[in-house]
Coordinates of C-alpha atoms in Angstrom, one line a residue:
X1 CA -24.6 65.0 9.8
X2 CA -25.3 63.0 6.3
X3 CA -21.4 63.9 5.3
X4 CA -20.0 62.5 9.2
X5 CA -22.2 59.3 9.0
X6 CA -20.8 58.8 5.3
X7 CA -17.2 59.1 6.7
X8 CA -17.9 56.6 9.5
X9 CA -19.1 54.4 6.8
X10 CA -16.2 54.4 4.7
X11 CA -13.7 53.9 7.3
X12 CA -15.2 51.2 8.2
X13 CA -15.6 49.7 4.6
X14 CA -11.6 50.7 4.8
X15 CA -10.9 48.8 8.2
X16 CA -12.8 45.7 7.3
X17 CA -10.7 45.8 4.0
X18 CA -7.6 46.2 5.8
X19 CA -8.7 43.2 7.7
X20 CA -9.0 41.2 5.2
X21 CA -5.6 41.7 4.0
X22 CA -4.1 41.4 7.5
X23 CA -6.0 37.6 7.5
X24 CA -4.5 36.8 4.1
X25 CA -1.0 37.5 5.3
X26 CA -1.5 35.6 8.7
X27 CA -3.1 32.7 5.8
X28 CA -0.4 33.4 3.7
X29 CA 2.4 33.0 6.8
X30 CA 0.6 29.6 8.3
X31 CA 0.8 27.8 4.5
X32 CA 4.5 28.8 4.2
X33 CA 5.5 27.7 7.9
X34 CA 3.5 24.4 6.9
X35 CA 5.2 23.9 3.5
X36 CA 8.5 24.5 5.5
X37 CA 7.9 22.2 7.9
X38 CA 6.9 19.1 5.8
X39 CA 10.3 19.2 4.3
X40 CA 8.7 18.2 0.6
X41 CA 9.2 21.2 -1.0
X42 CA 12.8 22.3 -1.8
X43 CA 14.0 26.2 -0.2
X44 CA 14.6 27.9 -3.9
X45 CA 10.6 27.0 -4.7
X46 CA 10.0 27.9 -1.1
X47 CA 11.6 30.9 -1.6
X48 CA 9.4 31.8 -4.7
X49 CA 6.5 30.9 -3.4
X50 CA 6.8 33.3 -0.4
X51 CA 8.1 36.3 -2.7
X52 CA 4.6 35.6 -4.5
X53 CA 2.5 35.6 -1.2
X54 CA 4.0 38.4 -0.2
X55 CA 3.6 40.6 -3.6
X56 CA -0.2 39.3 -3.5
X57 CA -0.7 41.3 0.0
X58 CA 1.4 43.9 -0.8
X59 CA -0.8 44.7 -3.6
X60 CA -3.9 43.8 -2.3
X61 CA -3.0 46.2 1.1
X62 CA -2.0 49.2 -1.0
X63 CA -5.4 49.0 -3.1
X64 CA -7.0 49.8 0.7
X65 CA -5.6 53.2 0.0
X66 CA -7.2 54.1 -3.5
X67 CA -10.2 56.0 -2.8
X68 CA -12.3 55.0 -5.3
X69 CA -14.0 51.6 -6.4
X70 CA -11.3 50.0 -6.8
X71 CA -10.5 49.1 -3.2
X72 CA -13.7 47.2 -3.6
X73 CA -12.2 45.3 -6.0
X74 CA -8.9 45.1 -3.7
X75 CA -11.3 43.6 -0.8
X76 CA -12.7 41.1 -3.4
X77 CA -9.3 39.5 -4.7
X78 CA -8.4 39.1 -0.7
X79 CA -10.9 38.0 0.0
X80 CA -10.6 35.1 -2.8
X81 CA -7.0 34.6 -1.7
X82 CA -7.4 34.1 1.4
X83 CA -10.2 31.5 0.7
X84 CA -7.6 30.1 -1.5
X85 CA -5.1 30.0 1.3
X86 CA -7.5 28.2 3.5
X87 CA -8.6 25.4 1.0
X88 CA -4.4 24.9 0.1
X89 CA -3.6 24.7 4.3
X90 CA -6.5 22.5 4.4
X91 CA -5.8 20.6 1.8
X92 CA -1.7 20.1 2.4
X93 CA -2.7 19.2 5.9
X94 CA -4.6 16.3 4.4
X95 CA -1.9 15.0 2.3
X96 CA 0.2 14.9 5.6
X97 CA -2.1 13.0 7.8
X98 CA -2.3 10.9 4.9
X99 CA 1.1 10.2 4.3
X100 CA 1.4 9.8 7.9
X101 CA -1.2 7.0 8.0
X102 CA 0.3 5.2 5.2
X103 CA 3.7 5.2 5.9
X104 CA 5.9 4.2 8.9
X105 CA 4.5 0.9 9.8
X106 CA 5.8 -1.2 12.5
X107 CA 3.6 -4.1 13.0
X108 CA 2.0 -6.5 11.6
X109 CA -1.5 -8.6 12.2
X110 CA -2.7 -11.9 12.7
X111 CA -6.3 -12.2 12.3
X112 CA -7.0 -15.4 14.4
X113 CA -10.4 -16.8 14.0
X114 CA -12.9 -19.3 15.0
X115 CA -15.3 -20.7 12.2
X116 CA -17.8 -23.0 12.0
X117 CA -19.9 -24.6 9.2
X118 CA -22.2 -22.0 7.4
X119 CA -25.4 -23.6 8.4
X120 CA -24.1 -23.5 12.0
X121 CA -26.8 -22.1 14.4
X122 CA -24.4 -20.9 16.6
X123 CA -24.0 -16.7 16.3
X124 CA -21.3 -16.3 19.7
X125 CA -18.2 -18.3 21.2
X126 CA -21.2 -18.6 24.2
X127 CA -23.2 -20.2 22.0
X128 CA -20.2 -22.6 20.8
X129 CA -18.7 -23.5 24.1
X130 CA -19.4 -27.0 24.2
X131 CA -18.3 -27.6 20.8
X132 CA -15.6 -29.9 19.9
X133 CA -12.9 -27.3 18.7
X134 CA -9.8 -28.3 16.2
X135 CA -6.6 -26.5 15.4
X136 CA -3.7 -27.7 13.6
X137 CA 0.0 -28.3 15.0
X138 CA 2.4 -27.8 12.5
X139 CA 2.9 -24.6 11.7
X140 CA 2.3 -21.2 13.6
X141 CA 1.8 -22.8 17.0
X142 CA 2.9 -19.5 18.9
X143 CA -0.3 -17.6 17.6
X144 CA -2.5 -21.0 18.1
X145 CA -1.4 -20.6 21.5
X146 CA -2.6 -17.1 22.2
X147 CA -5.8 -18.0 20.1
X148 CA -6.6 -20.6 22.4
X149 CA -6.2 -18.6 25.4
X150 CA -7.9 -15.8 24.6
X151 CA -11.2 -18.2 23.2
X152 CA -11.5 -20.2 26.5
X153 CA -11.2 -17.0 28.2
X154 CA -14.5 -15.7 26.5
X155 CA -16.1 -18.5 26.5
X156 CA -15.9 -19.2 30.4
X157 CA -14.3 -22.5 30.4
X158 CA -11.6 -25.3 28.9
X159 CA -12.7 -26.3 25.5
X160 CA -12.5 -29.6 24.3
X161 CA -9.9 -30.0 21.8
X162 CA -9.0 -32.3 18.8
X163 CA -5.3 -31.6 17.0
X164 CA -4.7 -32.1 13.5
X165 CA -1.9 -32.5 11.6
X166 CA -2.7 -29.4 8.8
X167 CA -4.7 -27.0 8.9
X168 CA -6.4 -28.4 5.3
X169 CA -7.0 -31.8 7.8
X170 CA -8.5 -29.4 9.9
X171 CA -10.8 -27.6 7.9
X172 CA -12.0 -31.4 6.1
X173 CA -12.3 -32.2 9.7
X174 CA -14.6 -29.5 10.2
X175 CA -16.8 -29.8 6.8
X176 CA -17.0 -34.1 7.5
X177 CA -18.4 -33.2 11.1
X178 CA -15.2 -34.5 13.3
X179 CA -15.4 -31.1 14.5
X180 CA -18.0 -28.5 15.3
X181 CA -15.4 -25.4 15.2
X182 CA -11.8 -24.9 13.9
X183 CA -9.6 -22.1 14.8
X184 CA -6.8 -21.2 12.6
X185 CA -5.2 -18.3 11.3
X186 CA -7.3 -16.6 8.5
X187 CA -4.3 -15.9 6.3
X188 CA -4.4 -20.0 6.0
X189 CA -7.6 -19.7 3.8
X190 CA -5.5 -19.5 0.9
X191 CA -3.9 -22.3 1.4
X192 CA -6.8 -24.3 2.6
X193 CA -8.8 -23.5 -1.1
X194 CA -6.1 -24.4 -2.8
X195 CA -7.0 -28.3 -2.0
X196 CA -10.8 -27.9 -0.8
X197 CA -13.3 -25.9 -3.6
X198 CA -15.4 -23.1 -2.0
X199 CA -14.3 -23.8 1.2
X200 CA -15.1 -20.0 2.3
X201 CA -18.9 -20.5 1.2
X202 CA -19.2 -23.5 3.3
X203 CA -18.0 -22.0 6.6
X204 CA -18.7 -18.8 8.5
X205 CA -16.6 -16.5 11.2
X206 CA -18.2 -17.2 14.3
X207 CA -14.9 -15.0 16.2
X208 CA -11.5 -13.1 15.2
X209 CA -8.9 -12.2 17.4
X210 CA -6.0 -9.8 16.2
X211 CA -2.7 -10.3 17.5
X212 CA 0.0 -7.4 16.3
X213 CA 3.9 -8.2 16.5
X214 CA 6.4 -5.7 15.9
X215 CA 7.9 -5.5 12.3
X216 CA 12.4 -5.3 13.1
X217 CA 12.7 -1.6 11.5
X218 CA 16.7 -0.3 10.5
X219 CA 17.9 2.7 9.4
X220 CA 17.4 3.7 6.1
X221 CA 18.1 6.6 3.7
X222 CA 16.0 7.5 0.4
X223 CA 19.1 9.4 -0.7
X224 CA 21.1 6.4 -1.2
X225 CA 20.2 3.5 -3.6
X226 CA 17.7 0.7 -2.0
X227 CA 15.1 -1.9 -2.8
X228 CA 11.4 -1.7 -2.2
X229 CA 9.7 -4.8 -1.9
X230 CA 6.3 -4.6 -3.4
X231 CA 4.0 -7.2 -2.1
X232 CA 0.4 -7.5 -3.6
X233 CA -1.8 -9.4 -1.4
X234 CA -5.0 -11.1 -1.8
X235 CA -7.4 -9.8 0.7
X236 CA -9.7 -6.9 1.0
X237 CA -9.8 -6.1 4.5
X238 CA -7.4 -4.2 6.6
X239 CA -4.3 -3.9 4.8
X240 CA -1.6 -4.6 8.1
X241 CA -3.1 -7.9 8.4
X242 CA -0.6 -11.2 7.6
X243 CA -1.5 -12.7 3.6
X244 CA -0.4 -14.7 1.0
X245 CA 1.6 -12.6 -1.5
X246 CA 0.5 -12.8 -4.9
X247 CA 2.4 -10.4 -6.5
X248 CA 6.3 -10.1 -5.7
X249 CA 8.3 -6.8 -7.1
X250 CA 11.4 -5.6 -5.8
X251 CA 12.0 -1.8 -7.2
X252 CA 15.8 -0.8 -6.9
X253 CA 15.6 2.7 -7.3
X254 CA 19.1 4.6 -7.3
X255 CA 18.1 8.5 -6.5
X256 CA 21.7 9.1 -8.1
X257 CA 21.4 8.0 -11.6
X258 CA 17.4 8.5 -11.5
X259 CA 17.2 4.9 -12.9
X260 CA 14.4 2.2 -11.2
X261 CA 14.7 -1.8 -11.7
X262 CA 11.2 -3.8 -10.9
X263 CA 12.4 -7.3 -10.8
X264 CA 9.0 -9.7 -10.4
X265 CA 9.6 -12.9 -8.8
X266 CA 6.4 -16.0 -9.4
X267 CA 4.6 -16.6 -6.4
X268 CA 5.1 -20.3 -6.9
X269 CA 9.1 -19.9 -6.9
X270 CA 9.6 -23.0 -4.5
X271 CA 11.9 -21.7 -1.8
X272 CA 12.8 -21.3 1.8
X273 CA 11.4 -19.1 4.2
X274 CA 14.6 -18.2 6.5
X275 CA 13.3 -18.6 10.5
X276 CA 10.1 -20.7 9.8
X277 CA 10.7 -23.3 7.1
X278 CA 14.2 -24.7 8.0
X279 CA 15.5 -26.8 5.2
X280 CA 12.1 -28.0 3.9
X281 CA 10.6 -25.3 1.1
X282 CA 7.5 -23.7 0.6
X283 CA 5.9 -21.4 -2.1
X284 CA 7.2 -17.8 -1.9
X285 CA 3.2 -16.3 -1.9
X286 CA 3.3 -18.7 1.7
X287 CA 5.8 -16.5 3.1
X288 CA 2.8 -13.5 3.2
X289 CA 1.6 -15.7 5.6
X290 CA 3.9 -15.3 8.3
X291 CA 4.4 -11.6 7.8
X292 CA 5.7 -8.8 5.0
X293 CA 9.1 -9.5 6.9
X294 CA 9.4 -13.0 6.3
X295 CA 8.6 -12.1 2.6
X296 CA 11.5 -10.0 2.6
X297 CA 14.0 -11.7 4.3
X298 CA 13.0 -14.8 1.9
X299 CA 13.8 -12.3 -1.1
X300 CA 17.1 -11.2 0.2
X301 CA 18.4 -14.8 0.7
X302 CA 17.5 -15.2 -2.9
X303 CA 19.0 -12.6 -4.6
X304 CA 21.9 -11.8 -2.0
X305 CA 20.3 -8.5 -1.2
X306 CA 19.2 -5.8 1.8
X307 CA 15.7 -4.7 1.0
X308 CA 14.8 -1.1 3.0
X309 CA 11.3 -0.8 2.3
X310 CA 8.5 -2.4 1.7
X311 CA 4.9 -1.6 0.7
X312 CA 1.9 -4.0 1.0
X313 CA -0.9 -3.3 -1.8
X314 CA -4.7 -5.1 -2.3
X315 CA -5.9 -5.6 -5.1
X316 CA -8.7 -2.6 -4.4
X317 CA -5.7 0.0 -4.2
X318 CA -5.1 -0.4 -7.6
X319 CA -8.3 0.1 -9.2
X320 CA -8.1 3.1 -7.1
X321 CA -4.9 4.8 -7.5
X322 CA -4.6 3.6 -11.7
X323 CA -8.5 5.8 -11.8
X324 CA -7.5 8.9 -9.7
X325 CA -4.5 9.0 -12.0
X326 CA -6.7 9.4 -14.8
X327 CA -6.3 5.7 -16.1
X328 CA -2.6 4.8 -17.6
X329 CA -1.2 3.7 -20.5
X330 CA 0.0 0.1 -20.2
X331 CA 2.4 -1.6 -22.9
X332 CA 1.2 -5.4 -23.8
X333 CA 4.1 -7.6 -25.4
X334 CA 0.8 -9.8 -26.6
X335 CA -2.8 -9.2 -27.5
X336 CA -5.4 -10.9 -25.3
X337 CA -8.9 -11.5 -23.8
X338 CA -9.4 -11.2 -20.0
X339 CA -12.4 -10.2 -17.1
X340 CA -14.0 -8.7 -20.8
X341 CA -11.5 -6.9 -21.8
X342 CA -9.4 -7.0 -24.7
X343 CA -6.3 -6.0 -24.9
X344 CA -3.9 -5.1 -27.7
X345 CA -0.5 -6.2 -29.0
X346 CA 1.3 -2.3 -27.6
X347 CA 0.1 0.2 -26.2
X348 CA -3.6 0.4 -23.9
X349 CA -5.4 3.4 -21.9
X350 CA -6.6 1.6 -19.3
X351 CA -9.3 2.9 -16.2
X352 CA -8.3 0.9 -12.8
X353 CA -10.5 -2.5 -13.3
X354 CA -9.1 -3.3 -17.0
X355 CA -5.7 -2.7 -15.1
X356 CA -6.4 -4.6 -12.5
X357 CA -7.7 -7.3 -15.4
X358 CA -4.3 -6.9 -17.3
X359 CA -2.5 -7.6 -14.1
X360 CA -4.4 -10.9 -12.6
X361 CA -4.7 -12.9 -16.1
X362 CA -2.1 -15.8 -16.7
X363 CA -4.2 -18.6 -18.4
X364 CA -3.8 -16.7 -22.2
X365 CA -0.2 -17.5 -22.0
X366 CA 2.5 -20.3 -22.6
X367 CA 4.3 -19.5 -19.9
X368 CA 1.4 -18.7 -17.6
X369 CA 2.8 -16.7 -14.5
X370 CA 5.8 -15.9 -15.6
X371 CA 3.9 -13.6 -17.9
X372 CA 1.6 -12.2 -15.6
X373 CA 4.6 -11.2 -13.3
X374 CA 6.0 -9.2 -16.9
X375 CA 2.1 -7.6 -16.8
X376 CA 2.3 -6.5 -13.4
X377 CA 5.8 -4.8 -14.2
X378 CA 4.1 -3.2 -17.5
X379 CA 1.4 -1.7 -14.7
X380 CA 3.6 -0.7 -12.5
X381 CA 5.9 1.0 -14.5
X382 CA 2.9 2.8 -16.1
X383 CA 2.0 4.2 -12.9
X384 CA 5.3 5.4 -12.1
X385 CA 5.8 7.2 -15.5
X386 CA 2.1 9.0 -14.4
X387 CA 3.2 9.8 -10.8
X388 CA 6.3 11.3 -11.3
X389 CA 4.7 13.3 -14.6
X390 CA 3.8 17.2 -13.6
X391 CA 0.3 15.3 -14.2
X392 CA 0.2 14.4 -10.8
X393 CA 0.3 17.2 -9.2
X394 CA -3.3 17.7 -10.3
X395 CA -4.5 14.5 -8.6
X396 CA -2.1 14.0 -5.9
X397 CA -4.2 14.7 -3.3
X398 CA -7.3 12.4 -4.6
X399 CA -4.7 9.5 -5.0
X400 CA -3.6 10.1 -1.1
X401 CA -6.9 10.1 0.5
X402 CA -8.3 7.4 -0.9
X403 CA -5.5 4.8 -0.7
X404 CA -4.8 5.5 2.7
X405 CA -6.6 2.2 3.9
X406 CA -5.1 0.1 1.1
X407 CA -2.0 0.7 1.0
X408 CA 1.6 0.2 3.9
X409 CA 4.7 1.3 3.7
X410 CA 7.4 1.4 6.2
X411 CA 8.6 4.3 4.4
X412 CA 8.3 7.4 7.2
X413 CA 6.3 10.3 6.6
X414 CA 10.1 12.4 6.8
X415 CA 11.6 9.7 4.4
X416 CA 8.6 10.4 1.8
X417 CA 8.7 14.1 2.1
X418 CA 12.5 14.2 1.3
X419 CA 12.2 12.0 -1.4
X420 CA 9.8 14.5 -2.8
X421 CA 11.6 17.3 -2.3
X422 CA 14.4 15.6 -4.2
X423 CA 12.2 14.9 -7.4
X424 CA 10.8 18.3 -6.9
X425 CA 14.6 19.9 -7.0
X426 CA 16.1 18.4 -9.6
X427 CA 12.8 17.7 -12.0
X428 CA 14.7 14.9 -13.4
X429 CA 12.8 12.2 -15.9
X430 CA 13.7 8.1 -14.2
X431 CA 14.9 5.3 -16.7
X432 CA 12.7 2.6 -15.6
X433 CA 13.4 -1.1 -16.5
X434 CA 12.3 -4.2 -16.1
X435 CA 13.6 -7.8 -15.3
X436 CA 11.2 -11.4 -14.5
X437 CA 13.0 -14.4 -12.5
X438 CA 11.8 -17.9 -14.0
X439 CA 11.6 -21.4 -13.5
X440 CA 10.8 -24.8 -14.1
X441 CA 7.2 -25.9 -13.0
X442 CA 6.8 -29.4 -10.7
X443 CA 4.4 -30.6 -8.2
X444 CA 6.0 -30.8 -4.5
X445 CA 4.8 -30.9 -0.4
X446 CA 5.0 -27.6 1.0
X447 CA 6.0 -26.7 4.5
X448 CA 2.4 -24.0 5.1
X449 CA 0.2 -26.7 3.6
X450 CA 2.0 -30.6 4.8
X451 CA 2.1 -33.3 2.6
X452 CA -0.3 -32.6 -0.3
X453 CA 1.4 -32.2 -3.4
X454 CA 1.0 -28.8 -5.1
X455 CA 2.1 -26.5 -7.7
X456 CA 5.4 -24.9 -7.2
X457 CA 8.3 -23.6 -9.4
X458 CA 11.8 -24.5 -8.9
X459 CA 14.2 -21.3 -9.7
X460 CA 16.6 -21.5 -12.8
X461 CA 19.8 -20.6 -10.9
X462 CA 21.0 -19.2 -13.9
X463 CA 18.2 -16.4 -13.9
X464 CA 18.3 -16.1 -10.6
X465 CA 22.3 -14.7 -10.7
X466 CA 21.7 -12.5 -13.9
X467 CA 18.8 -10.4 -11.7
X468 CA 20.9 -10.2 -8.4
X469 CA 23.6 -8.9 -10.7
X470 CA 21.7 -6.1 -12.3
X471 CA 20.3 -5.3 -9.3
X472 CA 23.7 -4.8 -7.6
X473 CA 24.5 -2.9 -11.0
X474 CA 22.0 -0.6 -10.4
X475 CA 22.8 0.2 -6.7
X476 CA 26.2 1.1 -7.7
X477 CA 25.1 3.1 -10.6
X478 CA 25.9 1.5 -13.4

């Protein structure tokens, strides 16, 4: 009786093992079918990396056989590989929602809002009804118009309504009392501090309205050469929503020769916005205002150029993605003092806020923004010689799911994963290089901000043709 109870026992000890195995091969199976479908990993590693699955079970199945202690230990390693197999499907699964959720934009947002003075008792649009409201009429009248709407909607009735000629008329208007509420596009506030100090701590959001608008999308292919516009902005909240542009980098990447231009253009280069500004021109950080697409197509008038891509970037993002990298190594042509940090003539390790430091000062040089744009490039190319190190793979995933909400590409998720699978394939190192447009400084009207004079930078011409040329050198691989 003790010897048939003692046989049940261990064929049951033997089944369960053989489950085990059976659930690491199924594991095993799903992570490969994944892999294969995400299109990021190339079919020779695929290849290998099923060979290897497969020797794992088929050693871990035959130790089921051995009748001694050492299918225990057979049950123990398949059991920790198929917990390894759940954490890797788990975890690749992440990095494709992620990618998903960054990439393949096709809109863009207008935050609309209503504010009033901070001291305001009001708390609702209810309570504001019979305010005297303001907006301004010279620029972005189409979203005014659906502001409006949708405000005397909630509030029950026709507001009375005061028009002004800017919206920095409007806002004094607002802080001298000629009005009690002011609506307006929030990506204006930029503009609006740049002639009124503090304005933001002397007003409050009493109502926001979001209006999305379909971003004009064309096809594209990562295996050919294109240009990446990559547009910094200078908000904190949801990263789809209209901005000024702060920082301007176009990256022409040629998958071909494996080399990358980042070409930084000044914020204050005094341009025109093509399908809002007419003749009359505006800063290029204004064009943020009116959408990543107008910043693009302002770009490609300049430099005679198609840019594919784009991807918007707050300044949060890259505290975050410069630290889950493990900090970066940043080249300084100068040494200087900024946000307490100093920084040395060469090379700097630097965590995410002494990046972020590096990349916002421009008062410790001569030339001012012009440097700072040549800073940002030194960032960015930093990062890039991390992410496409084998030192990546270790924090790839961290980077992913914490950049997700601060960062927009209209890069697909399919146009991603084959662009990894090409790095992947052929393992080649990039040539990356760098190249800063310039310009004469002056103090002009702009079309976003009406007749008060402001800083602005005219382009050098001159610079201006020697970047479009390298660029186009680059596309065609030389």
């Amino acid at each position: 009786m003790e010897h048939q109870h003692s046989h049940r026992y261990r064929k049951s000890k033997n089944m369960a093992g053989k489950l085990i195995t059976i659930l690491q091969l199924i594991l095993s199976a799903a992570l490969l079918i994944l892999v294969w479908n995400s299109g990021m990993v190339p079919n020779l590693y695929l290849a290998l990396m099923g060979a290897g699955l497969f020797l794992l079970f088929a050693i871990t199945f035959f130790l089921q056989y051995i009748r001694n202690g050492v299918r225990y230990l057979g049950i123990v390693i398949s059991l920790l590989i198929s917990i390894g197999l759940a954490i890797g499907i788990f975890a690749f699964l992440r990095v494709q929602k992620t990618m998903e959720e960054v990439g393949g934009a096709t809109y863009k947002t207008d935050n609309m809002i209503v504010v009033v003075k901070a001291d305001d008792p009001a708390e609702s649009i209810l309570d504001a009804a019979n305010y005297r409201f303001g907006c301004q009429t010279s620029v972005d009248q189409e979203n005014n118009a659906r502001m409006l709407e949708d405000v005397e909607k909630v509030a029950g009735r026709e507001l009375k309504l005061e028009e002004f000629d800017t919206v920095t008329d409007l806002a004094n208007g607002l802080l001298s009392g000629q009005v009690e509420a002011a609506i307006y596009n929030e990506a204006f506030d930029g503009i609006i501090e740049e002639n009124i100090e503090d304005y933001k701590e002397q007003v409050k959001i009493l109502y926001q309205y979001g209006i999305e608008t379909p971003i004009e999308q064309e096809d594209t292919n990562v295996e050919e050469p294109f240009n990446v516009y990559i547009s910094g902005i200078d908000v904190s909240g949801p990263i789809t929503t209209n901005s000024r542009s702060d920082v301007n980098i176009i990256m022409t990447v040629n998958p071909n020769t494996k080399k990358i231009l980042l070409t930084t253009t000044p914020r204050d280069f005094y341009v025109t916005i093509p399908g809002i500004s007419g003749d009359q021109r505006d800063k290029l950080t204004h064009a943020g205002i009116y959408g990543v697409d107008a910043s693009m197509a302002t770009l490609e008038q300049l430099y005679g150029i198609d840019i594919s891509y784009y991807a918007r970037v707050n300044f949060t993002s890259l505290i975050t993605i410069v630290d889950a990298l493990g900090g970066v190594d940043v080249n300084s042509e100068y040494a200087f003092e900024a946000g307490g940090y100093q920084f040395q003539q060469g090379s700097n390790h630097l965590d995410g806020k002494a990046a972020l430091a590096f990349s916002r000062e421009r008062y410790s040089f001569e030339s001012g923004d012009n440097q700072r744009g040549k800073n940002q490039e030194a960032v960015l190319t930093a990062i890039l010689q991390k992410a496409m190190s084998p030192a990546i793979l270790t924090s790839a995933n961290q980077i992913l799911g914490e950049v997700s909400s601060c960062v927009e590409t209209n890069m697909t998720q399919d146009e991603m994963a084959k662009f990894i699978n090409m790095q992947l394939n052929d393992g080649a190192s990039w040539t990356i290089e760098s190249i800063a447009a310039g310009g004469t400084g002056d103090s002009q009207a702009c079309f976003s901000s009406g007749s008060q004079l402001l800083y602005v930078m005219w382009p050098d011409e001159a610079i201006v043709g020697d970047v479009s040329r390298r660029m186009t050198q680059i596309l065609e691989g030389n």
